[in-house]
Amino acid sequence: MLQHLKQSTFKANDVLMKAIAILKSHYFSIAGLCLLLFITSSLSSYLAFTLGDSSGGVVKGVLCFVFVTLFFGTQLVLIKRALLLAQGVEHTDLKDYIPSAKQFVNFLMGFILYSFLLGIVYLLSSTLSFPLLYLGADMETLSMEVNPFLTGLIMMFVLLRITFFPYFIVDKKHGLFRACRLSIALTKGNVINLLLLMLIVGTAYILQVSFEYLGYFIIAKIFSAVNTFVIIPSVSLVMAVAYHNMMKDYKGGDDPQLLKNII
């Protein structure tokens, strides 16, 4: 187990170093897309707050469609750009970055599916923790601490297993459910690698939250800047490099069965 953990650490470090090397050469294109995502999200929230009840349902519906299209479309463009860079393709035609309507719909449905699973897992966590009430546990503790913790733990594992479904949608042009099955098959036996990778990438954010909690706001701002200008642009590249490396070692089929690859 220790040897496997050591090998996993080296693999995670290799992926991170390669992603950083790519980011150094193509920082502005990746960071620019991340900035566009941030602006789109912020502008959407600002308009939703500003307009309030002053505008009609049609206007709100149109704006919602525009921002959803821009936000998720930009995410797909970012994934495509990162994936091509991980494959060694630095320049290509603009049309190669534009997602098709099918890819966009499958990508959007993936987030809806994850939200649906989140609701189911929360209900299951509530059911499993309900007997604790008879052991003297406080209802507020269960609802505010125990249930969110159990739900977050389970959904983190789910996210690790389906994390590559957008890459299969973009790279192989598969539908959502096939992409999810392939992601689960690809990550089988690689959960520790991915977990270490996410811990390494998320260290700056963890430190930012910790320093904010402890009241060291200047240090927290420093880590916030690191997150904004380094970590967030790196994440897409890290996942793209991990996907590319894992696909080279993948021995499974092109349409794997779900149950055989869950454990």
mmCIF file of C-alpha atoms in Angstrom, residues 18 186 243-251:
data_model
loop_
_atom_site.group_PDB
_atom_site.id
_atom_site.type_symbol
_atom_site.label_atom_id
_atom_site.label_comp_id
_atom_site.label_asym_id
_atom_site.label_seq_id
_atom_site.Cartn_x
_atom_site.Cartn_y
_atom_site.Cartn_z
ATOM 1 C CA LYS A 18 3.607 18.969 -17.093
ATOM 2 C CA LEU A 186 -10.899 4.961 -16.803
ATOM 3 C CA TYR A 243 -6.894 12.259 -18.955
ATOM 4 C CA HIS A 244 -4.334 12.074 -21.769
ATOM 5 C CA ASN A 245 -1.868 10.048 -19.674
ATOM 6 C CA MET A 246 -4.519 7.669 -18.348
ATOM 7 C CA MET A 247 -5.962 7.077 -21.821
ATOM 8 C CA LYS A 248 -2.548 5.902 -23.009
ATOM 9 C CA ASP A 249 -2.651 3.148 -20.353
ATOM 10 C CA TYR A 250 -6.372 2.374 -20.655
ATOM 11 C CA LYS A 251 -7.009 -1.271 -21.597
#
